[in-house]
JSON list of N, CA and C in Angstrom, two decimals:
[
{"chain": "T", "resi": 59, "resn": "MET", "atom": "N", "xyz": [-67.86, 42.09, 77.27]},
{"chain": "T", "resi": 59, "resn": "MET", "atom": "CA", "xyz": [-68.83, 41.31, 78.05]},
{"chain": "T", "resi": 59, "resn": "MET", "atom": "C", "xyz": [-69.94, 42.17, 78.42]},
{"chain": "T", "resi": 60, "resn": "THR", "atom": "N", "xyz": [-71.20, 41.82, 78.21]},
{"chain": "T", "resi": 60, "resn": "THR", "atom": "CA", "xyz": [-72.34, 42.59, 78.72]},
{"chain": "T", "resi": 60, "resn": "THR", "atom": "C", "xyz": [-72.61, 42.24, 80.20]},
{"chain": "T", "resi": 61, "resn": "PRO", "atom": "N", "xyz": [-73.14, 43.14, 80.89]},
{"chain": "T", "resi": 61, "resn": "PRO", "atom": "CA", "xyz": [-73.55, 42.89, 82.33]},
{"chain": "T", "resi": 61, "resn": "PRO", "atom": "C", "xyz": [-74.57, 41.68, 82.45]},
{"chain": "T", "resi": 62, "resn": "LEU", "atom": "N", "xyz": [-74.32, 40.80, 83.53]},
{"chain": "T", "resi": 62, "resn": "LEU", "atom": "CA", "xyz": [-75.17, 39.68, 83.72]},
{"chain": "T", "resi": 62, "resn": "LEU", "atom": "C", "xyz": [-76.30, 40.05, 84.61]},
{"chain": "T", "resi": 63, "resn": "PRO", "atom": "N", "xyz": [-77.49, 39.52, 84.40]},
{"chain": "T", "resi": 63, "resn": "PRO", "atom": "CA", "xyz": [-78.55, 39.65, 85.29]},
{"chain": "T", "resi": 63, "resn": "PRO", "atom": "C", "xyz": [-78.28, 38.81, 86.60]},
{"chain": "T", "resi": 64, "resn": "PRO", "atom": "N", "xyz": [-78.89, 39.19, 87.69]},
{"chain": "T", "resi": 64, "resn": "PRO", "atom": "CA", "xyz": [-78.62, 38.45, 88.94]},
{"chain": "T", "resi": 64, "resn": "PRO", "atom": "C", "xyz": [-78.80, 36.95, 88.90]},
{"chain": "T", "resi": 65, "resn": "SER", "atom": "N", "xyz": [-79.81, 36.53, 88.09]},
{"chain": "T", "resi": 65, "resn": "SER", "atom": "CA", "xyz": [-80.08, 35.08, 87.94]},
{"chain": "T", "resi": 65, "resn": "SER", "atom": "C", "xyz": [-78.87, 34.41, 87.31]},
{"chain": "T", "resi": 66, "resn": "SER", "atom": "N", "xyz": [-78.26, 34.99, 86.40]},
{"chain": "T", "resi": 66, "resn": "SER", "atom": "CA", "xyz": [-77.00, 34.40, 85.66]},
{"chain": "T", "resi": 66, "resn": "SER", "atom": "C", "xyz": [-75.89, 34.33, 86.61]},
{"chain": "T", "resi": 67, "resn": "LYS", "atom": "N", "xyz": [-75.77, 35.39, 87.46]},
{"chain": "T", "resi": 67, "resn": "LYS", "atom": "CA", "xyz": [-74.70, 35.31, 88.41]},
{"chain": "T", "resi": 67, "resn": "LYS", "atom": "C", "xyz": [-74.81, 34.12, 89.42]},
{"chain": "T", "resi": 68, "resn": "ILE", "atom": "N", "xyz": [-76.09, 33.98, 89.85]},
{"chain": "T", "resi": 68, "resn": "ILE", "atom": "CA", "xyz": [-76.32, 32.89, 90.81]},
{"chain": "T", "resi": 68, "resn": "ILE", "atom": "C", "xyz": [-76.10, 31.54, 90.13]},
{"chain": "T", "resi": 69, "resn": "VAL", "atom": "N", "xyz": [-76.54, 31.38, 88.91]},
{"chain": "T", "resi": 69, "resn": "VAL", "atom": "CA", "xyz": [-76.33, 30.11, 88.17]},
{"chain": "T", "resi": 69, "resn": "VAL", "atom": "C", "xyz": [-74.89, 29.79, 88.02]},
{"chain": "T", "resi": 70, "resn": "LEU", "atom": "N", "xyz": [-74.13, 30.85, 87.60]},
{"chain": "T", "resi": 70, "resn": "LEU", "atom": "CA", "xyz": [-72.78, 30.77, 87.42]},
{"chain": "T", "resi": 70, "resn": "LEU", "atom": "C", "xyz": [-72.02, 30.33, 88.67]},
{"chain": "T", "resi": 71, "resn": "GLU", "atom": "N", "xyz": [-72.42, 30.91, 89.78]},
{"chain": "T", "resi": 71, "resn": "GLU", "atom": "CA", "xyz": [-71.84, 30.56, 91.11]},
{"chain": "T", "resi": 71, "resn": "GLU", "atom": "C", "xyz": [-72.17, 29.14, 91.48]},
{"chain": "T", "resi": 72, "resn": "ILE", "atom": "N", "xyz": [-73.37, 28.64, 91.20]},
{"chain": "T", "resi": 72, "resn": "ILE", "atom": "CA", "xyz": [-73.75, 27.20, 91.45]},
{"chain": "T", "resi": 72, "resn": "ILE", "atom": "C", "xyz": [-72.90, 26.28, 90.62]},
{"chain": "T", "resi": 73, "resn": "LEU", "atom": "N", "xyz": [-72.77, 26.61, 89.31]},
{"chain": "T", "resi": 73, "resn": "LEU", "atom": "CA", "xyz": [-72.00, 25.80, 88.42]},
{"chain": "T", "resi": 73, "resn": "LEU", "atom": "C", "xyz": [-70.48, 25.74, 88.86]},
{"chain": "T", "resi": 74, "resn": "GLY", "atom": "N", "xyz": [-69.99, 26.90, 89.23]},
{"chain": "T", "resi": 74, "resn": "GLY", "atom": "CA", "xyz": [-68.68, 27.00, 89.75]},
{"chain": "T", "resi": 74, "resn": "GLY", "atom": "C", "xyz": [-68.36, 26.12, 90.98]},
{"chain": "T", "resi": 75, "resn": "THR", "atom": "N", "xyz": [-69.32, 26.01, 91.85]},
{"chain": "T", "resi": 75, "resn": "THR", "atom": "CA", "xyz": [-69.07, 25.29, 93.11]},
{"chain": "T", "resi": 75, "resn": "THR", "atom": "C", "xyz": [-69.53, 23.81, 93.04]},
{"chain": "T", "resi": 76, "resn": "GLU", "atom": "N", "xyz": [-70.66, 23.63, 92.27]},
{"chain": "T", "resi": 76, "resn": "GLU", "atom": "CA", "xyz": [-71.21, 22.23, 92.27]},
{"chain": "T", "resi": 76, "resn": "GLU", "atom": "C", "xyz": [-70.62, 21.44, 91.13]},
{"chain": "T", "resi": 77, "resn": "GLY", "atom": "N", "xyz": [-70.16, 22.12, 90.02]},
{"chain": "T", "resi": 77, "resn": "GLY", "atom": "CA", "xyz": [-69.66, 21.44, 88.87]},
{"chain": "T", "resi": 77, "resn": "GLY", "atom": "C", "xyz": [-70.70, 21.37, 87.81]},
{"chain": "T", "resi": 78, "resn": "ALA", "atom": "N", "xyz": [-70.55, 20.48, 86.79]},
{"chain": "T", "resi": 78, "resn": "ALA", "atom": "CA", "xyz": [-71.39, 20.35, 85.65]},
{"chain": "T", "resi": 78, "resn": "ALA", "atom": "C", "xyz": [-72.74, 19.82, 86.18]},
{"chain": "T", "resi": 79, "resn": "MET", "atom": "N", "xyz": [-73.86, 20.45, 85.50]},
{"chain": "T", "resi": 79, "resn": "MET", "atom": "CA", "xyz": [-75.29, 20.05, 85.81]},
{"chain": "T", "resi": 79, "resn": "MET", "atom": "C", "xyz": [-76.16, 20.17, 84.67]},
{"chain": "T", "resi": 80, "resn": "THR", "atom": "N", "xyz": [-77.25, 19.47, 84.76]},
{"chain": "T", "resi": 80, "resn": "THR", "atom": "CA", "xyz": [-78.31, 19.62, 83.71]},
{"chain": "T", "resi": 80, "resn": "THR", "atom": "C", "xyz": [-79.18, 20.81, 84.05]},
{"chain": "T", "resi": 81, "resn": "HIS", "atom": "N", "xyz": [-80.03, 21.23, 83.21]},
{"chain": "T", "resi": 81, "resn": "HIS", "atom": "CA", "xyz": [-81.04, 22.25, 83.44]},
{"chain": "T", "resi": 81, "resn": "HIS", "atom": "C", "xyz": [-81.88, 21.89, 84.59]},
{"chain": "T", "resi": 82, "resn": "LYS", "atom": "N", "xyz": [-82.31, 20.72, 84.71]},
{"chain": "T", "resi": 82, "resn": "LYS", "atom": "CA", "xyz": [-83.22, 20.27, 85.83]},
{"chain": "T", "resi": 82, "resn": "LYS", "atom": "C", "xyz": [-82.47, 20.36, 87.23]},
{"chain": "T", "resi": 83, "resn": "ASP", "atom": "N", "xyz": [-81.20, 19.97, 87.17]},
{"chain": "T", "resi": 83, "resn": "ASP", "atom": "CA", "xyz": [-80.42, 20.07, 88.41]},
{"chain": "T", "resi": 83, "resn": "ASP", "atom": "C", "xyz": [-80.26, 21.55, 88.79]},
{"chain": "T", "resi": 84, "resn": "ILE", "atom": "N", "xyz": [-80.02, 22.46, 87.88]},
{"chain": "T", "resi": 84, "resn": "ILE", "atom": "CA", "xyz": [-79.80, 23.83, 88.17]},
{"chain": "T", "resi": 84, "resn": "ILE", "atom": "C", "xyz": [-81.14, 24.42, 88.73]},
{"chain": "T", "resi": 85, "resn": "VAL", "atom": "N", "xyz": [-82.26, 24.05, 88.19]},
{"chain": "T", "resi": 85, "resn": "VAL", "atom": "CA", "xyz": [-83.56, 24.51, 88.63]},
{"chain": "T", "resi": 85, "resn": "VAL", "atom": "C", "xyz": [-83.83, 24.09, 90.11]},
{"chain": "T", "resi": 86, "resn": "GLU", "atom": "N", "xyz": [-83.44, 22.74, 90.41]},
{"chain": "T", "resi": 86, "resn": "GLU", "atom": "CA", "xyz": [-83.61, 22.27, 91.78]},
{"chain": "T", "resi": 86, "resn": "GLU", "atom": "C", "xyz": [-82.64, 22.96, 92.74]},
{"chain": "T", "resi": 87, "resn": "LYS", "atom": "N", "xyz": [-81.43, 23.22, 92.33]},
{"chain": "T", "resi": 87, "resn": "LYS", "atom": "CA", "xyz": [-80.42, 23.82, 93.23]},
{"chain": "T", "resi": 87, "resn": "LYS", "atom": "C", "xyz": [-80.68, 25.36, 93.49]},
{"chain": "T", "resi": 88, "resn": "SER", "atom": "N", "xyz": [-81.15, 26.04, 92.42]},
{"chain": "T", "resi": 88, "resn": "SER", "atom": "CA", "xyz": [-81.29, 27.44, 92.54]},
{"chain": "T", "resi": 88, "resn": "SER", "atom": "C", "xyz": [-82.62, 27.88, 93.05]},
{"chain": "T", "resi": 89, "resn": "HIS", "atom": "N", "xyz": [-83.61, 27.01, 92.94]},
{"chain": "T", "resi": 89, "resn": "HIS", "atom": "CA", "xyz": [-85.01, 27.33, 93.29]},
{"chain": "T", "resi": 89, "resn": "HIS", "atom": "C", "xyz": [-85.62, 28.37, 92.38]},
{"chain": "T", "resi": 90, "resn": "PHE", "atom": "N", "xyz": [-85.05, 28.43, 91.24]},
{"chain": "T", "resi": 90, "resn": "PHE", "atom": "CA", "xyz": [-85.57, 29.43, 90.22]},
{"chain": "T", "resi": 90, "resn": "PHE", "atom": "C", "xyz": [-86.60, 28.66, 89.34]},
{"chain": "T", "resi": 91, "resn": "ARG", "atom": "N", "xyz": [-87.45, 29.39, 88.67]},
{"chain": "T", "resi": 91, "resn": "ARG", "atom": "CA", "xyz": [-88.38, 28.79, 87.67]},
{"chain": "T", "resi": 91, "resn": "ARG", "atom": "C", "xyz": [-87.51, 28.30, 86.48]},
{"chain": "T", "resi": 92, "resn": "PRO", "atom": "N", "xyz": [-88.05, 27.30, 85.80]},
{"chain": "T", "resi": 92, "resn": "PRO", "atom": "CA", "xyz": [-87.20, 26.82, 84.63]},
{"chain": "T", "resi": 92, "resn": "PRO", "atom": "C", "xyz": [-87.00, 27.81, 83.57]},
{"chain": "T", "resi": 93, "resn": "ARG", "atom": "N", "xyz": [-87.92, 28.73, 83.38]},
{"chain": "T", "resi": 93, "resn": "ARG", "atom": "CA", "xyz": [-87.85, 29.80, 82.36]},
{"chain": "T", "resi": 93, "resn": "ARG", "atom": "C", "xyz": [-86.67, 30.85, 82.79]},
{"chain": "T", "resi": 94, "resn": "THR", "atom": "N", "xyz": [-86.55, 31.06, 84.11]},
{"chain": "T", "resi": 94, "resn": "THR", "atom": "CA", "xyz": [-85.55, 31.94, 84.62]},
{"chain": "T", "resi": 94, "resn": "THR", "atom": "C", "xyz": [-84.21, 31.35, 84.36]},
{"chain": "T", "resi": 95, "resn": "VAL", "atom": "N", "xyz": [-84.13, 29.95, 84.70]},
{"chain": "T", "resi": 95, "resn": "VAL", "atom": "CA", "xyz": [-82.80, 29.30, 84.45]},
{"chain": "T", "resi": 95, "resn": "VAL", "atom": "C", "xyz": [-82.40, 29.23, 83.01]},
{"chain": "T", "resi": 96, "resn": "ARG", "atom": "N", "xyz": [-83.40, 29.05, 82.01]},
{"chain": "T", "resi": 96, "resn": "ARG", "atom": "CA", "xyz": [-83.13, 29.06, 80.57]},
{"chain": "T", "resi": 96, "resn": "ARG", "atom": "C", "xyz": [-82.60, 30.45, 80.16]},
{"chain": "T", "resi": 97, "resn": "TYR", "atom": "N", "xyz": [-83.19, 31.55, 80.78]},
{"chain": "T", "resi": 97, "resn": "TYR", "atom": "CA", "xyz": [-82.73, 32.90, 80.40]},
{"chain": "T", "resi": 97, "resn": "TYR", "atom": "C", "xyz": [-81.29, 33.10, 80.94]},
{"chain": "T", "resi": 98, "resn": "ALA", "atom": "N", "xyz": [-81.02, 32.69, 82.22]},
{"chain": "T", "resi": 98, "resn": "ALA", "atom": "CA", "xyz": [-79.72, 32.74, 82.71]},
{"chain": "T", "resi": 98, "resn": "ALA", "atom": "C", "xyz": [-78.68, 32.09, 81.92]},
{"chain": "T", "resi": 99, "resn": "LEU", "atom": "N", "xyz": [-79.05, 30.84, 81.56]},
{"chain": "T", "resi": 99, "resn": "LEU", "atom": "CA", "xyz": [-78.03, 30.11, 80.74]},
{"chain": "T", "resi": 99, "resn": "LEU", "atom": "C", "xyz": [-77.85, 30.78, 79.40]},
{"chain": "T", "resi": 100, "resn": "LYS", "atom": "N", "xyz": [-78.88, 31.33, 78.82]},
{"chain": "T", "resi": 100, "resn": "LYS", "atom": "CA", "xyz": [-78.70, 32.01, 77.51]},
{"chain": "T", "resi": 100, "resn": "LYS", "atom": "C", "xyz": [-77.77, 33.05, 77.65]},
{"chain": "T", "resi": 101, "resn": "LYS", "atom": "N", "xyz": [-77.87, 33.91, 78.64]},
{"chain": "T", "resi": 101, "resn": "LYS", "atom": "CA", "xyz": [-76.98, 35.08, 78.91]},
{"chain": "T", "resi": 101, "resn": "LYS", "atom": "C", "xyz": [-75.55, 34.60, 79.12]},
{"chain": "T", "resi": 102, "resn": "LEU", "atom": "N", "xyz": [-75.41, 33.49, 79.98]},
{"chain": "T", "resi": 102, "resn": "LEU", "atom": "CA", "xyz": [-74.07, 33.00, 80.11]},
{"chain": "T", "resi": 102, "resn": "LEU", "atom": "C", "xyz": [-73.37, 32.52, 78.79]},
{"chain": "T", "resi": 103, "resn": "LYS", "atom": "N", "xyz": [-74.24, 31.82, 77.96]},
{"chain": "T", "resi": 103, "resn": "LYS", "atom": "CA", "xyz": [-73.65, 31.35, 76.75]},
{"chain": "T", "resi": 103, "resn": "LYS", "atom": "C", "xyz": [-73.29, 32.51, 75.84]},
{"chain": "T", "resi": 104, "resn": "GLU", "atom": "N", "xyz": [-74.12, 33.58, 75.81]},
{"chain": "T", "resi": 104, "resn": "GLU", "atom": "CA", "xyz": [-73.78, 34.83, 75.03]},
{"chain": "T", "resi": 104, "resn": "GLU", "atom": "C", "xyz": [-72.42, 35.39, 75.52]},
{"chain": "T", "resi": 105, "resn": "ASN", "atom": "N", "xyz": [-72.13, 35.32, 76.73]},
{"chain": "T", "resi": 105, "resn": "ASN", "atom": "CA", "xyz": [-70.86, 35.74, 77.26]},
{"chain": "T", "resi": 105, "resn": "ASN", "atom": "C", "xyz": [-69.76, 34.78, 77.26]},
{"chain": "T", "resi": 106, "resn": "ASN", "atom": "N", "xyz": [-70.02, 33.62, 76.61]},
{"chain": "T", "resi": 106, "resn": "ASN", "atom": "CA", "xyz": [-68.99, 32.52, 76.52]},
{"chain": "T", "resi": 106, "resn": "ASN", "atom": "C", "xyz": [-68.42, 32.14, 77.88]},
{"chain": "T", "resi": 107, "resn": "LEU", "atom": "N", "xyz": [-69.35, 32.03, 78.84]},
{"chain": "T", "resi": 107, "resn": "LEU", "atom": "CA", "xyz": [-68.94, 31.58, 80.13]},
{"chain": "T", "resi": 107, "resn": "LEU", "atom": "C", "xyz": [-69.34, 30.09, 80.45]},
{"chain": "T", "resi": 108, "resn": "LEU", "atom": "N", "xyz": [-69.94, 29.46, 79.43]},
{"chain": "T", "resi": 108, "resn": "LEU", "atom": "CA", "xyz": [-70.37, 28.03, 79.68]},
{"chain": "T", "resi": 108, "resn": "LEU", "atom": "C", "xyz": [-69.81, 27.12, 78.62]},
{"chain": "T", "resi": 109, "resn": "VAL", "atom": "N", "xyz": [-69.55, 25.85, 79.05]},
{"chain": "T", "resi": 109, "resn": "VAL", "atom": "CA", "xyz": [-69.26, 24.80, 78.19]},
{"chain": "T", "resi": 109, "resn": "VAL", "atom": "C", "xyz": [-70.49, 23.99, 78.08]},
{"chain": "T", "resi": 110, "resn": "VAL", "atom": "N", "xyz": [-71.08, 23.62, 76.90]},
{"chain": "T", "resi": 110, "resn": "VAL", "atom": "CA", "xyz": [-72.32, 22.95, 76.75]},
{"chain": "T", "resi": 110, "resn": "VAL", "atom": "C", "xyz": [-71.93, 21.61, 76.21]},
{"chain": "T", "resi": 111, "resn": "LYS", "atom": "N", "xyz": [-72.33, 20.55, 76.77]},
{"chain": "T", "resi": 111, "resn": "LYS", "atom": "CA", "xyz": [-72.06, 19.12, 76.44]},
{"chain": "T", "resi": 111, "resn": "LYS", "atom": "C", "xyz": [-73.29, 18.30, 76.43]},
{"chain": "T", "resi": 112, "resn": "MET", "atom": "N", "xyz": [-73.24, 17.24, 75.68]},
{"chain": "T", "resi": 112, "resn": "MET", "atom": "CA", "xyz": [-74.44, 16.23, 75.61]},
{"chain": "T", "resi": 112, "resn": "MET", "atom": "C", "xyz": [-74.07, 15.27, 76.76]},
{"chain": "T", "resi": 113, "resn": "ASN", "atom": "N", "xyz": [-75.21, 14.80, 77.39]},
{"chain": "T", "resi": 113, "resn": "ASN", "atom": "CA", "xyz": [-75.07, 13.79, 78.41]},
{"chain": "T", "resi": 113, "resn": "ASN", "atom": "C", "xyz": [-74.86, 12.48, 77.62]},
{"chain": "T", "resi": 114, "resn": "LEU", "atom": "N", "xyz": [-73.82, 11.79, 77.82]},
{"chain": "T", "resi": 114, "resn": "LEU", "atom": "CA", "xyz": [-73.52, 10.54, 77.14]},
{"chain": "T", "resi": 114, "resn": "LEU", "atom": "C", "xyz": [-74.42, 9.39, 77.60]},
{"chain": "T", "resi": 115, "resn": "HIS", "atom": "N", "xyz": [-74.98, 9.49, 78.82]},
{"chain": "T", "resi": 115, "resn": "HIS", "atom": "CA", "xyz": [-75.94, 8.40, 79.27]},
{"chain": "T", "resi": 115, "resn": "HIS", "atom": "C", "xyz": [-77.34, 8.67, 78.78]},
{"chain": "T", "resi": 116, "resn": "ASP", "atom": "N", "xyz": [-77.68, 9.95, 78.49]},
{"chain": "T", "resi": 116, "resn": "ASP", "atom": "CA", "xyz": [-78.96, 10.27, 77.96]},
{"chain": "T", "resi": 116, "resn": "ASP", "atom": "C", "xyz": [-78.85, 11.42, 76.99]},
{"chain": "T", "resi": 117, "resn": "MET", "atom": "N", "xyz": [-78.74, 11.18, 75.70]},
{"chain": "T", "resi": 117, "resn": "MET", "atom": "CA", "xyz": [-78.42, 12.26, 74.72]},
{"chain": "T", "resi": 117, "resn": "MET", "atom": "C", "xyz": [-79.54, 13.26, 74.60]},
{"chain": "T", "resi": 118, "resn": "ARG", "atom": "N", "xyz": [-80.65, 13.13, 75.38]},
{"chain": "T", "resi": 118, "resn": "ARG", "atom": "CA", "xyz": [-81.69, 14.15, 75.36]},
{"chain": "T", "resi": 118, "resn": "ARG", "atom": "C", "xyz": [-81.33, 15.31, 76.33]},
{"chain": "T", "resi": 119, "resn": "GLN", "atom": "N", "xyz": [-80.40, 14.99, 77.17]},
{"chain": "T", "resi": 119, "resn": "GLN", "atom": "CA", "xyz": [-80.04, 16.02, 78.14]},
{"chain": "T", "resi": 119, "resn": "GLN", "atom": "C", "xyz": [-78.78, 16.74, 77.78]},
{"chain": "T", "resi": 120, "resn": "ILE", "atom": "N", "xyz": [-78.76, 17.98, 78.15]},
{"chain": "T", "resi": 120, "resn": "ILE", "atom": "CA", "xyz": [-77.56, 18.83, 77.97]},
{"chain": "T", "resi": 120, "resn": "ILE", "atom": "C", "xyz": [-76.99, 19.13, 79.34]},
{"chain": "T", "resi": 121, "resn": "ILE", "atom": "N", "xyz": [-75.66, 19.04, 79.35]},
{"chain": "T", "resi": 121, "resn": "ILE", "atom": "CA", "xyz": [-74.95, 19.43, 80.57]},
{"chain": "T", "resi": 121, "resn": "ILE", "atom": "C", "xyz": [-74.24, 20.65, 80.46]},
{"chain": "T", "resi": 122, "resn": "TYR", "atom": "N", "xyz": [-74.41, 21.58, 81.40]},
{"chain": "T", "resi": 122, "resn": "TYR", "atom": "CA", "xyz": [-73.85, 22.89, 81.42]},
{"chain": "T", "resi": 122, "resn": "TYR", "atom": "C", "xyz": [-72.69, 22.97, 82.47]},
{"chain": "T", "resi": 123, "resn": "GLN", "atom": "N", "xyz": [-71.57, 23.52, 82.05]},
{"chain": "T", "resi": 123, "resn": "GLN", "atom": "CA", "xyz": [-70.38, 23.55, 82.94]},
{"chain": "T", "resi": 123, "resn": "GLN", "atom": "C", "xyz": [-69.77, 24.97, 82.78]},
{"chain": "T", "resi": 124, "resn": "TYR", "atom": "N", "xyz": [-69.32, 25.45, 83.95]},
{"chain": "T", "resi": 124, "resn": "TYR", "atom": "CA", "xyz": [-68.62, 26.78, 83.93]},
{"chain": "T", "resi": 124, "resn": "TYR", "atom": "C", "xyz": [-67.33, 26.67, 83.18]},
{"chain": "T", "resi": 125, "resn": "ARG", "atom": "N", "xyz": [-67.13, 27.61, 82.22]},
{"chain": "T", "resi": 125, "resn": "ARG", "atom": "CA", "xyz": [-65.88, 27.71, 81.49]},
{"chain": "T", "resi": 125, "resn": "ARG", "atom": "C", "xyz": [-64.88, 28.63, 82.25]},
{"chain": "T", "resi": 126, "resn": "MET", "atom": "N", "xyz": [-63.89, 28.03, 82.85]},
{"chain": "T", "resi": 126, "resn": "MET", "atom": "CA", "xyz": [-62.97, 28.82, 83.61]},
{"chain": "T", "resi": 126, "resn": "MET", "atom": "C", "xyz": [-61.86, 29.21, 82.69]},
{"chain": "T", "resi": 127, "resn": "SER", "atom": "N", "xyz": [-61.35, 30.43, 83.04]},
{"chain": "T", "resi": 127, "resn": "SER", "atom": "CA", "xyz": [-60.29, 30.94, 82.11]},
{"chain": "T", "resi": 127, "resn": "SER", "atom": "C", "xyz": [-58.97, 30.16, 82.37]},
{"chain": "T", "resi": 128, "resn": "SER", "atom": "N", "xyz": [-58.01, 30.26, 81.45]},
{"chain": "T", "resi": 128, "resn": "SER", "atom": "CA", "xyz": [-56.82, 29.40, 81.55]},
{"chain": "T", "resi": 128, "resn": "SER", "atom": "C", "xyz": [-56.14, 29.72, 82.87]},
{"chain": "T", "resi": 129, "resn": "LEU", "atom": "N", "xyz": [-56.17, 31.04, 83.34]},
{"chain": "T", "resi": 129, "resn": "LEU", "atom": "CA", "xyz": [-55.56, 31.31, 84.61]},
{"chain": "T", "resi": 129, "resn": "LEU", "atom": "C", "xyz": [-56.16, 30.63, 85.80]},
{"chain": "T", "resi": 130, "resn": "GLN", "atom": "N", "xyz": [-57.55, 30.53, 85.77]},
{"chain": "T", "resi": 130, "resn": "GLN", "atom": "CA", "xyz": [-58.17, 29.86, 86.88]},
{"chain": "T", "resi": 130, "resn": "GLN", "atom": "C", "xyz": [-57.88, 28.39, 86.93]},
{"chain": "T", "resi": 131, "resn": "GLU", "atom": "N", "xyz": [-57.88, 27.81, 85.67]},
{"chain": "T", "resi": 131, "resn": "GLU", "atom": "CA", "xyz": [-57.60, 26.39, 85.61]},
{"chain": "T", "resi": 131, "resn": "GLU", "atom": "C", "xyz": [-56.24, 26.00, 86.10]},
{"chain": "T", "resi": 132, "resn": "ASN", "atom": "N", "xyz": [-55.25, 26.90, 86.02]},
{"chain": "T", "resi": 132, "resn": "ASN", "atom": "CA", "xyz": [-53.95, 26.72, 86.43]},
{"chain": "T", "resi": 132, "resn": "ASN", "atom": "C", "xyz": [-53.72, 27.15, 87.86]},
{"chain": "T", "resi": 133, "resn": "GLY", "atom": "N", "xyz": [-54.71, 27.68, 88.46]},
{"chain": "T", "resi": 133, "resn": "GLY", "atom": "CA", "xyz": [-54.62, 28.20, 89.73]},
{"chain": "T", "resi": 133, "resn": "GLY", "atom": "C", "xyz": [-53.82, 29.44, 89.94]},
{"chain": "T", "resi": 134, "resn": "LEU", "atom": "N", "xyz": [-53.72, 30.32, 88.94]},
{"chain": "T", "resi": 134, "resn": "LEU", "atom": "CA", "xyz": [-52.92, 31.53, 88.93]},
{"chain": "T", "resi": 134, "resn": "LEU", "atom": "C", "xyz": [-53.81, 32.75, 89.11]},
{"chain": "T", "resi": 135, "resn": "ALA", "atom": "N", "xyz": [-55.13, 32.60, 89.22]},
{"chain": "T", "resi": 135, "resn": "ALA", "atom": "CA", "xyz": [-56.07, 33.77, 89.18]},
{"chain": "T", "resi": 135, "resn": "ALA", "atom": "C", "xyz": [-55.97, 34.53, 90.52]},
{"chain": "T", "resi": 136, "resn": "ASP", "atom": "N", "xyz": [-55.66, 33.88, 91.57]},
{"chain": "T", "resi": 136, "resn": "ASP", "atom": "CA", "xyz": [-55.61, 34.53, 92.90]},
{"chain": "T", "resi": 136, "resn": "ASP", "atom": "C", "xyz": [-54.30, 35.16, 93.24]},
{"chain": "T", "resi": 137, "resn": "ARG", "atom": "N", "xyz": [-53.26, 35.02, 92.37]},
{"chain": "T", "resi": 137, "resn": "ARG", "atom": "CA", "xyz": [-51.97, 35.52, 92.74]},
{"chain": "T", "resi": 137, "resn": "ARG", "atom": "C", "xyz": [-51.79, 36.92, 92.32]}
]
């Protein structure tokens, strides 16, 4: 895994606490420029830390979600 830039870490934290979001939602929540969020999402995708889905209500939108490890999903990561 390559080191993440600070913007990617903040975006990952937002997705981890707020849940799945669109690019526009992440921009509003993070107060970053759209270009910065695109770069952060690109780096997160390269590190396989995101699940990318299509919005079923509006197929033009992509929804980004934090990909938890299987240990985190089962609640075993903190043990």
